């Protein structure tokens, strides 16, 4: 920012200070003085116009960057929300997998024991069903993420 203000000061100082004229000089050289003043005025207008163009360009860039920042913040917010949902699904899926492993282990233990129990087959069936539910949950969570 300081370099921009230094640049504008250099542009103004390049033209030099405005010349001072006495009343006699105004009377004797009115046409020349008017021409010099018009030239200086035109030069200042060109500089002002150039600075206004630069200012408009910087404003446009600022608006563009602000819009990009807003879009990125929105994307970040959506990504955080998706991550939170996936963490929740992951925790439920982990719990279901753990329950399924316990049920299948106990079911196999009951089925392979000397007096075979029907409850073992029921536990194994429940474990398979819970595992299927867990896989379906994972599939639905992933497909919802890509929609």
C-alpha positions in Angstrom: 0.0 0.0 0.0 2.8 2.4 0.8 4.4 1.9 -2.5 1.1 2.8 -4.3 0.9 6.1 -2.4 4.6 6.8 -3.0 3.9 6.1 -6.8 1.0 8.6 -6.8 3.2 11.2 -5.0 5.9 10.7 -7.6 3.4 11.2 -10.4 2.2 14.4 -8.9 5.7 15.7 -8.1 6.9 14.8 -11.6 4.7 17.6 -13.0 6.4 19.9 -10.4 4.7 22.6 -8.3 2.3 24.9 -10.0 4.0 28.0 -11.3 3.3 31.3 -9.6 2.7 34.3 -11.7 2.5 38.0 -10.8 -0.3 40.2 -12.0 2.0 41.8 -14.5 2.9 38.4 -16.0 -0.8 37.5 -16.2 -1.4 40.7 -18.1 1.6 40.4 -20.5 1.4 36.7 -21.1 -2.2 35.8 -20.6 -2.4 33.4 -23.6 0.8 31.5 -22.7 -0.2 31.2 -19.1 -3.6 30.0 -20.1 -2.1 27.4 -22.4 0.4 26.2 -19.6 -2.5 26.0 -17.1 -4.6 24.0 -19.6 -1.7 21.7 -20.3 -1.2 21.1 -16.6 -4.9 20.6 -16.0 -5.0 18.0 -18.8 -1.9 16.3 -17.4 -3.6 16.1 -14.0 -6.8 14.8 -15.5 -4.8 12.0 -17.3 -3.1 11.1 -14.0 -6.4 11.1 -12.2 -8.0 9.0 -14.9 -5.2 6.5 -14.7 -5.5 6.3 -10.9 -9.3 5.9 -11.2 -8.7 3.0 -13.7 -6.3 1.4 -11.4 -8.7 1.8 -8.5 -11.5 0.3 -10.5 -9.3 -2.6 -11.4 -8.3 -3.2 -7.8 -11.9 -3.0 -6.7 -12.9 -5.5 -9.3 -10.0 -7.8 -8.2 -11.1 -7.3 -4.5 -14.7 -8.3 -5.3 -13.5 -11.3 -7.3 -11.2 -12.4 -4.4 -14.0 -11.8 -1.9 -16.4 -14.0 -4.0 -13.8 -16.7 -4.2 -13.2 -16.5 -0.5 -16.9 -16.8 0.1 -17.1 -19.9 -2.2 -14.2 -21.5 -0.4 -15.7 -20.9 3.0 -18.9 -22.4 1.8 -17.1 -25.5 0.5 -15.1 -25.8 3.7 -18.3 -25.6 5.7 -19.9 -28.3 3.6 -16.8 -30.5 3.8 -16.8 -30.1 7.6 -20.5 -31.1 7.7 -19.8 -34.2 5.5 -16.9 -35.1 7.7 -19.0 -34.9 10.8 -21.7 -37.1 9.3 -19.2 -39.6 8.1 -17.7 -39.7 11.6 -21.1 -40.4 13.1 -21.7 -43.2 10.5 -18.2 -44.5 11.2 -18.9 -44.7 14.9 -22.2 -46.5 14.4 -20.6 -48.9 11.9 -17.8 -49.7 14.3 -20.3 -50.5 17.0 -22.3 -52.7 14.7 -19.2 -54.5 13.5 -18.1 -55.1 17.1 -21.6 -56.4 18.0 -21.5 -58.6 14.9 -18.1 -60.1 15.8 -19.2 -60.8 19.4 -22.5 -62.4 18.3 -20.7 -64.6 15.6 -18.0 -65.6 18.1 -20.5 -66.6 20.8 -22.8 -68.3 18.1 -19.9 -70.3 16.8 -18.9 -71.2 20.3 -22.5 -72.4 21.1 -22.8 -74.3 17.8 -19.5 -76.2 18.3 -20.0 -77.0 21.9 -20.8 -80.7 22.8 -24.5 -80.1 23.3 -25.1 -78.0 20.2 -27.6 -75.2 20.9 -30.0 -73.6 18.4 -29.3 -70.2 20.0 -25.8 -70.3 18.4 -27.3 -70.5 14.9 -29.6 -67.6 15.8 -26.6 -65.6 17.0 -24.7 -66.3 13.8 -27.7 -65.3 11.7 -28.1 -62.1 13.7 -24.4 -61.3 13.2 -24.7 -61.8 9.5 -27.8 -59.5 9.4 -26.0 -56.9 11.5 -23.0 -57.0 9.2 -25.2 -56.6 6.1 -26.8 -53.5 7.8 -23.4 -52.1 8.5 -22.3 -52.5 4.9 -25.5 -51.0 3.6 -25.1 -48.0 5.9 -21.5 -47.5 4.6 -22.7 -47.7 1.0 -25.6 -45.2 1.6 -23.3 -42.8 3.4 -20.7 -42.9 0.6 -23.3 -42.6 -2.2 -24.9 -39.6 -0.4 -21.5 -38.0 -0.1 -21.1 -38.1 -3.9 -24.6 -36.9 -4.8 
